[in-house]
Amino acid sequence: MGSKYKLIPWIHETLRSFHFDSAFDAFSGSGVVSFLLKSMNKKVYSNDFLNFSSVISKAVIENKSDHLDKNDLSNLLDMNVNSDNFIQKTFGQVFYSKNDLIFLDKVSHNILNLTSPYKQALAYTALFRSCLKKQPRGVFTISGNLDKYNDGRRDLRLSIRQHFLEQVTIYNDTVFDNGKENASFNLNVFDFSQKMFKPDLVYMDPPYVPPSDDNCYIKRYHFLEGLSKYWQGEEIMEHTKVKKIKKKFTPFSYRKTAIEAFEQMFDKFSESTLVLSYSSNAYPDLETLISIMKNHKSNVDVRTKPHQYHFGNHSTVSRSKVNEYLIIGLD
Ligand SMILES: C[S@@+](CC[C@H](N)C(=O)[O-])C[C@H]1O[C@@H](n2cnc3c(N)ncnc32)[C@H](O)[C@@H]1O
């Protein structure tokens, strides 16, 4: 949800016209914008307050050389280990088949025996992607008998183990060294200060106050967030059908708090070039955001691109056709 994957060529086109050596992707999500920045040979700081997102960045942004080799893979796939069975116990009848759940318990155990934190992050990243592919519609809001979603797609036919083998190869191929010391963080954006670091450019893609429904990332991805730490320190809301964990408050998601949050964030990073991704169906509107950014930057420029969002397969046309903006603040 909210991935800028399809907009990467346009974001690239825009960013390449600025001179900068380091960049902070403050809301990294899938990590795709951080990956663009890394590919542009920038020093990249990648951050998300969700642990699973920061694990992805550790694997593909911070990591410059570690791959999962044959030996790692055979250790990861060892199903004779004596693992905990938390996932089987908790998610039986909720998500996946029994064999998939046993696989997840065993691999989670084996990942922790990998000695390199980068190899661990790569294995988790491959596992997250496998879980997403195997889950109908790629979100963890639906559970139980999911036959109605089964259109015979290969992604749904493959076991999580089969997906995992493919994803390990795919993610191994994403690892490269761009000659910079890139870093992945797992913090609330408001916990950063320009005393810690001063990136030349800050790219911001916060969640939007949605027109209706809500845009909670935990609601959709709670299973991956839990898996990324084997639910250590997370409280499962037992009364929920899908065994959710608590949502994380972010001021960007609410009308009452969003404007003040933008004010604070632009102020915090006012010494850097600011680049905000925003869309026409969100609150506050473009004019408001431009005027807030003008409080901190003397030059504010907007690039616009019409875009059609495809999320799940039930979004209405009016909801999915939007203008995407890049609001750029320079001195
Ligand atoms: C729109 S998504 C970013 C998508 C990303 N640019 C991509 O292309 O995949 C917003 C992200 O912001 C994160 N987030 C929300 N509030 C945050 C906060 N206060 N601090 C850090 N991250 C936050 C969410 O976890 C989510 O991953």
Coordinates of C-alpha atoms and ligand atoms in Angstrom, one line a residue:
M1 CA 0.0 0.0 0.0
G2 CA 1.3 3.4 -0.9
S3 CA 4.4 2.1 -2.7
K4 CA 5.9 4.6 -5.2
Y5 CA 7.1 1.7 -7.3
K6 CA 5.3 2.8 -10.5
L7 CA 6.3 6.4 -10.0
I8 CA 10.0 5.7 -9.7
P9 CA 10.9 6.9 -13.3
W10 CA 9.1 10.2 -12.7
I11 CA 10.7 10.6 -9.2
H12 CA 14.1 9.8 -10.7
E13 CA 13.5 12.4 -13.5
T14 CA 12.7 15.0 -10.9
L15 CA 15.5 14.2 -8.4
R16 CA 18.3 14.0 -11.0
S17 CA 17.9 17.7 -11.7
F18 CA 19.1 18.6 -8.2
H19 CA 22.6 18.6 -6.9
F20 CA 22.8 16.5 -3.7
D21 CA 25.2 13.8 -2.3
S22 CA 23.2 12.5 0.6
A23 CA 19.4 11.8 1.1
F24 CA 17.1 10.8 3.9
D25 CA 14.1 8.7 3.0
A26 CA 12.1 9.4 6.1
F27 CA 9.1 7.1 5.4
S28 CA 10.7 4.3 3.5
G29 CA 7.9 1.6 3.4
S30 CA 8.8 -0.9 0.8
G31 CA 12.3 0.8 0.4
V32 CA 11.8 1.4 -3.3
V33 CA 12.7 5.2 -3.2
S34 CA 15.7 4.4 -1.0
F35 CA 16.8 1.9 -3.6
L36 CA 16.4 4.5 -6.3
L37 CA 18.6 6.9 -4.3
K38 CA 21.2 4.2 -3.7
S39 CA 21.2 3.5 -7.4
M40 CA 21.8 7.2 -8.0
N41 CA 25.0 6.8 -5.9
K42 CA 23.8 8.9 -3.0
K43 CA 24.6 8.3 0.6
V44 CA 21.2 7.0 1.8
Y45 CA 19.6 7.2 5.2
S46 CA 16.5 5.1 5.2
N47 CA 13.9 5.1 7.9
D48 CA 10.4 3.8 8.9
F49 CA 8.8 3.4 12.3
L50 CA 7.6 -0.1 11.3
N51 CA 10.3 -2.7 12.1
F52 CA 9.6 -4.8 9.0
S53 CA 10.2 -1.8 6.7
S54 CA 13.5 -1.0 8.4
V55 CA 14.6 -4.7 8.1
I56 CA 14.0 -4.4 4.3
S57 CA 16.2 -1.3 4.1
K58 CA 18.9 -3.0 6.2
A59 CA 18.9 -5.9 3.6
V60 CA 18.9 -3.9 0.4
I61 CA 20.1 -0.3 1.3
E62 CA 22.6 -0.6 4.2
N63 CA 23.9 -4.0 3.2
K64 CA 26.6 -3.7 0.6
S65 CA 28.0 -7.3 0.2
D66 CA 26.3 -10.0 2.2
H67 CA 24.3 -12.6 0.2
L68 CA 22.6 -15.8 1.2
D69 CA 24.7 -18.6 -0.1
K70 CA 23.9 -22.3 -0.6
N71 CA 25.1 -23.2 2.9
D72 CA 22.9 -20.4 4.5
L73 CA 20.0 -21.6 2.5
S74 CA 20.3 -25.2 3.6
N75 CA 20.5 -24.1 7.2
L76 CA 17.5 -21.9 6.8
L77 CA 15.5 -24.7 5.2
D78 CA 16.4 -27.3 8.0
M79 CA 13.0 -28.4 9.2
N80 CA 14.4 -30.8 11.9
V81 CA 15.1 -28.1 14.4
N82 CA 13.2 -27.8 17.6
S83 CA 11.5 -24.5 17.1
D84 CA 8.8 -22.7 19.0
N85 CA 5.4 -23.2 17.4
F86 CA 3.9 -19.7 18.1
I87 CA 2.9 -19.1 14.5
Q88 CA 1.1 -22.4 14.1
K89 CA -0.7 -21.9 17.5
T90 CA -1.7 -18.4 16.8
F91 CA -2.5 -18.3 13.1
G92 CA -4.0 -21.8 12.4
Q93 CA -7.4 -21.2 10.7
V94 CA -6.4 -17.6 10.2
F95 CA -3.7 -17.4 7.5
Y96 CA -2.1 -20.1 5.3
S97 CA -1.9 -23.9 5.5
K98 CA -0.6 -25.9 8.4
N99 CA 2.6 -26.7 6.4
D100 CA 3.2 -23.1 5.5
L101 CA 2.8 -22.1 9.2
I102 CA 5.2 -24.9 10.3
F103 CA 7.7 -23.6 7.7
L104 CA 7.4 -20.0 9.1
D105 CA 8.0 -21.2 12.6
K106 CA 11.1 -23.2 11.6
V107 CA 12.6 -20.5 9.3
S108 CA 12.1 -17.8 11.9
H109 CA 14.1 -20.0 14.3
N110 CA 16.8 -20.7 11.7
I111 CA 17.1 -17.0 10.7
L112 CA 18.4 -16.1 14.2
N113 CA 21.3 -18.6 13.7
L114 CA 22.6 -16.7 10.8
T115 CA 25.6 -14.8 12.2
S116 CA 25.5 -11.7 9.9
P117 CA 22.7 -9.2 10.7
Y118 CA 22.6 -8.4 6.9
K119 CA 22.0 -12.1 6.1
Q120 CA 19.3 -12.1 8.7
A121 CA 17.7 -9.0 7.1
L122 CA 17.9 -10.6 3.6
A123 CA 16.2 -13.8 4.8
Y124 CA 13.4 -11.8 6.5
T125 CA 12.9 -9.7 3.5
A126 CA 12.6 -12.8 1.2
L127 CA 10.2 -14.2 3.8
F128 CA 8.0 -11.0 4.0
R129 CA 7.7 -11.0 0.2
S130 CA 6.8 -14.7 0.2
C131 CA 4.1 -14.2 2.8
L132 CA 2.7 -11.2 0.8
K133 CA 2.6 -13.2 -2.4
K134 CA 0.8 -16.1 -0.8
Q135 CA -1.8 -14.0 0.9
P136 CA -4.8 -13.1 -1.4
R137 CA -4.8 -9.4 -2.2
G138 CA -1.5 -9.1 -0.4
V139 CA -3.0 -7.8 2.9
F140 CA -3.7 -9.3 6.2
T141 CA -7.2 -8.0 6.8
I142 CA -8.8 -11.1 5.4
S143 CA -8.6 -14.6 6.8
G144 CA -10.3 -18.0 7.1
N145 CA -11.7 -19.6 4.0
L146 CA -10.2 -17.6 1.2
D147 CA -11.4 -19.8 -1.7
K148 CA -13.4 -17.0 -3.3
Y149 CA -10.1 -15.1 -3.9
N150 CA -8.4 -18.1 -5.5
D151 CA -8.4 -17.5 -9.2
G152 CA -5.7 -20.2 -9.8
R153 CA -2.9 -17.7 -9.8
R154 CA 0.6 -19.2 -9.5
D155 CA 1.3 -17.0 -6.4
L156 CA -1.5 -18.6 -4.6
R157 CA -0.6 -22.2 -5.7
L158 CA 3.0 -22.1 -4.6
S159 CA 3.8 -22.9 -1.0
I160 CA 5.6 -20.3 1.1
R161 CA 8.7 -22.5 0.9
Q162 CA 8.7 -22.4 -2.9
H163 CA 8.2 -18.6 -2.8
F164 CA 11.0 -18.2 -0.4
L165 CA 13.4 -20.1 -2.6
E166 CA 12.6 -17.7 -5.5
Q167 CA 12.7 -14.6 -3.3
V168 CA 16.1 -15.4 -1.9
T169 CA 17.5 -15.4 -5.4
I170 CA 15.7 -12.2 -6.3
Y171 CA 16.8 -10.3 -3.2
N172 CA 20.4 -11.6 -3.4
D173 CA 20.5 -9.9 -6.8
T174 CA 19.5 -6.5 -5.2
V175 CA 22.6 -6.3 -3.0
F176 CA 25.2 -3.9 -4.3
D177 CA 27.8 -1.5 -3.0
N178 CA 27.4 2.1 -4.2
G179 CA 30.6 3.2 -2.4
K180 CA 28.7 4.9 0.4
E181 CA 28.0 4.1 4.0
N182 CA 24.2 3.9 3.8
A183 CA 22.1 3.3 7.0
S184 CA 18.7 2.0 7.9
F185 CA 16.8 3.4 10.9
N186 CA 13.7 2.3 12.8
L187 CA 12.5 5.5 14.4
N188 CA 9.6 7.9 14.6
V189 CA 10.5 10.7 12.1
F190 CA 10.1 13.2 15.0
D191 CA 13.0 11.5 16.9
F192 CA 15.5 12.7 14.4
S193 CA 17.3 15.9 14.8
Q194 CA 19.7 17.8 12.4
K195 CA 22.3 17.4 15.1
M196 CA 22.4 13.7 14.4
F197 CA 22.9 14.2 10.7
K198 CA 22.4 16.7 8.0
P199 CA 21.3 15.1 4.7
D200 CA 21.4 17.4 1.6
L201 CA 17.9 16.3 0.7
V202 CA 15.0 14.9 2.7
Y203 CA 12.4 12.9 0.8
M204 CA 9.1 12.6 2.7
D205 CA 6.3 10.2 1.8
P206 CA 4.1 10.1 4.9
P207 CA 0.7 8.4 5.1
Y208 CA -2.2 10.5 4.0
V209 CA -5.3 11.4 5.8
P210 CA -7.6 9.2 3.7
P211 CA -10.9 10.5 2.1
S212 CA -12.7 7.6 3.8
D213 CA -11.9 4.3 5.5
D214 CA -8.4 4.4 7.1
N215 CA -4.9 4.0 5.9
C216 CA -3.4 2.1 8.8
Y217 CA -0.3 0.2 7.7
I218 CA -0.4 -2.1 10.7
K219 CA -4.0 -3.1 9.9
R220 CA -2.8 -4.4 6.6
Y221 CA 0.7 -5.6 7.4
H222 CA 0.5 -6.6 11.1
F223 CA 1.5 -10.2 10.2
L224 CA 4.8 -9.0 8.7
E225 CA 5.5 -6.6 11.5
G226 CA 5.0 -9.4 14.0
L227 CA 7.0 -11.9 11.9
S228 CA 9.9 -9.4 11.8
K229 CA 10.4 -9.9 15.5
Y230 CA 8.6 -13.1 16.1
W231 CA 6.0 -11.0 17.9
Q232 CA 8.4 -10.3 20.7
G233 CA 7.2 -7.2 22.7
E234 CA 4.0 -7.0 20.6
E235 CA 0.6 -7.5 22.2
I236 CA -1.8 -9.5 20.0
M237 CA -5.4 -8.2 20.1
E238 CA -6.9 -11.6 20.8
H239 CA -10.5 -10.6 20.1
T240 CA -9.6 -9.7 16.5
K241 CA -10.3 -12.3 13.8
V242 CA -6.9 -11.8 12.1
K243 CA -4.9 -11.6 15.4
K244 CA -3.8 -8.0 14.9
I245 CA -1.3 -6.1 16.9
K246 CA -1.9 -2.6 18.1
K247 CA -1.7 0.2 15.6
K248 CA 1.0 2.8 15.9
F249 CA -0.1 6.4 16.2
T250 CA 1.1 8.7 13.5
P251 CA -0.1 12.3 13.4
F252 CA -0.1 12.3 9.6
S253 CA -3.2 10.1 9.5
Y254 CA -5.7 12.5 11.2
R255 CA -7.2 15.8 10.2
K256 CA -6.7 17.2 13.7
T257 CA -3.0 16.6 13.8
A258 CA -1.7 16.5 10.2
I259 CA -1.1 20.2 9.6
E260 CA 0.9 20.6 12.8
A261 CA 2.9 17.5 11.9
F262 CA 3.9 18.9 8.6
E263 CA 4.9 22.2 10.2
Q264 CA 7.1 20.4 12.7
M265 CA 8.6 18.1 10.2
F266 CA 9.5 20.9 7.7
D267 CA 11.0 22.9 10.5
K268 CA 13.1 19.9 11.7
F269 CA 14.6 19.4 8.2
S270 CA 14.6 23.0 7.1
E271 CA 18.4 23.0 6.5
S272 CA 18.0 20.4 3.8
T273 CA 16.3 20.5 0.4
L274 CA 12.7 19.2 1.0
V275 CA 10.9 16.9 -1.3
L276 CA 7.4 15.9 -0.3
S277 CA 5.3 13.3 -2.2
Y278 CA 1.7 14.0 -2.0
S279 CA -1.5 13.2 -3.9
S280 CA -4.6 15.2 -4.8
N281 CA -7.0 13.0 -2.9
A282 CA -5.4 13.7 0.4
Y283 CA -5.8 16.2 3.2
P284 CA -4.5 18.9 3.6
D285 CA -4.7 20.2 0.1
L286 CA -1.9 21.3 -2.1
E287 CA -2.3 25.0 -1.4
T288 CA -2.1 24.4 2.3
L289 CA 1.0 22.3 2.0
I290 CA 2.7 24.8 -0.2
S291 CA 2.0 27.6 2.3
I292 CA 3.4 25.5 5.2
M293 CA 6.5 24.7 3.2
K294 CA 6.9 28.4 2.4
N295 CA 7.3 29.1 6.1
H296 CA 10.5 27.2 6.0
K297 CA 11.8 27.5 2.4
S298 CA 12.1 30.5 0.2
N299 CA 11.5 28.6 -3.1
V300 CA 8.7 26.1 -3.4
D301 CA 8.1 24.3 -6.7
V302 CA 5.5 21.7 -7.6
R303 CA 5.8 18.9 -10.1
T304 CA 2.6 17.1 -11.1
K305 CA 1.8 13.7 -12.6
P306 CA -1.6 12.2 -13.2
H307 CA -1.6 8.7 -11.8
Q308 CA -3.9 5.7 -11.5
Y309 CA -3.5 3.7 -8.3
H310 CA -4.2 0.0 -8.4
F311 CA -4.5 -1.3 -4.9
G312 CA -6.1 -4.7 -4.3
N313 CA -8.8 -5.3 -6.9
H314 CA -11.7 -3.5 -5.6
S315 CA -10.8 0.2 -5.6
T316 CA -13.3 2.4 -7.3
V317 CA -12.2 4.4 -10.3
S318 CA -12.8 7.8 -8.7
R319 CA -10.7 6.8 -5.8
S320 CA -7.8 5.5 -7.8
K321 CA -7.4 8.4 -10.3
V322 CA -5.3 11.1 -8.7
N323 CA -2.7 13.7 -9.4
E324 CA 0.7 12.9 -7.8
Y325 CA 2.7 15.8 -6.6
L326 CA 6.3 16.4 -5.7
I327 CA 6.5 19.5 -3.6
I328 CA 10.0 20.8 -3.6
G329 CA 11.4 23.3 -1.1
L330 CA 14.8 25.0 -1.9
D331 CA 16.6 28.0 -0.4
Ligands
LIG1 C1 3.2 6.1 2.1 S1 4.1 4.9 3.0 C2 5.7 5.1 2.3 C3 5.9 4.4 1.0 C4 7.3 4.3 0.4 N1 7.7 5.7 -0.1 C5 7.3 3.3 -0.7 O1 7.4 3.7 -1.9 O2 7.2 2.1 -0.4 C6 4.3 5.7 4.5 C7 5.2 5.0 5.5 O3 5.4 5.9 6.6 C8 5.6 5.1 7.8 N2 5.3 6.0 8.9 C9 4.1 6.6 9.3 N3 4.2 7.4 10.3 C10 5.6 7.5 10.6 C11 6.4 8.2 11.6 N4 5.8 9.1 12.4 N5 7.7 8.0 11.6 C12 8.3 7.1 10.7 N6 7.6 6.4 9.8 C13 6.2 6.6 9.7 C14 4.6 3.9 7.6 O4 5.0 2.8 8.4 C15 4.7 3.7 6.1 O5 5.6 2.7 5.8

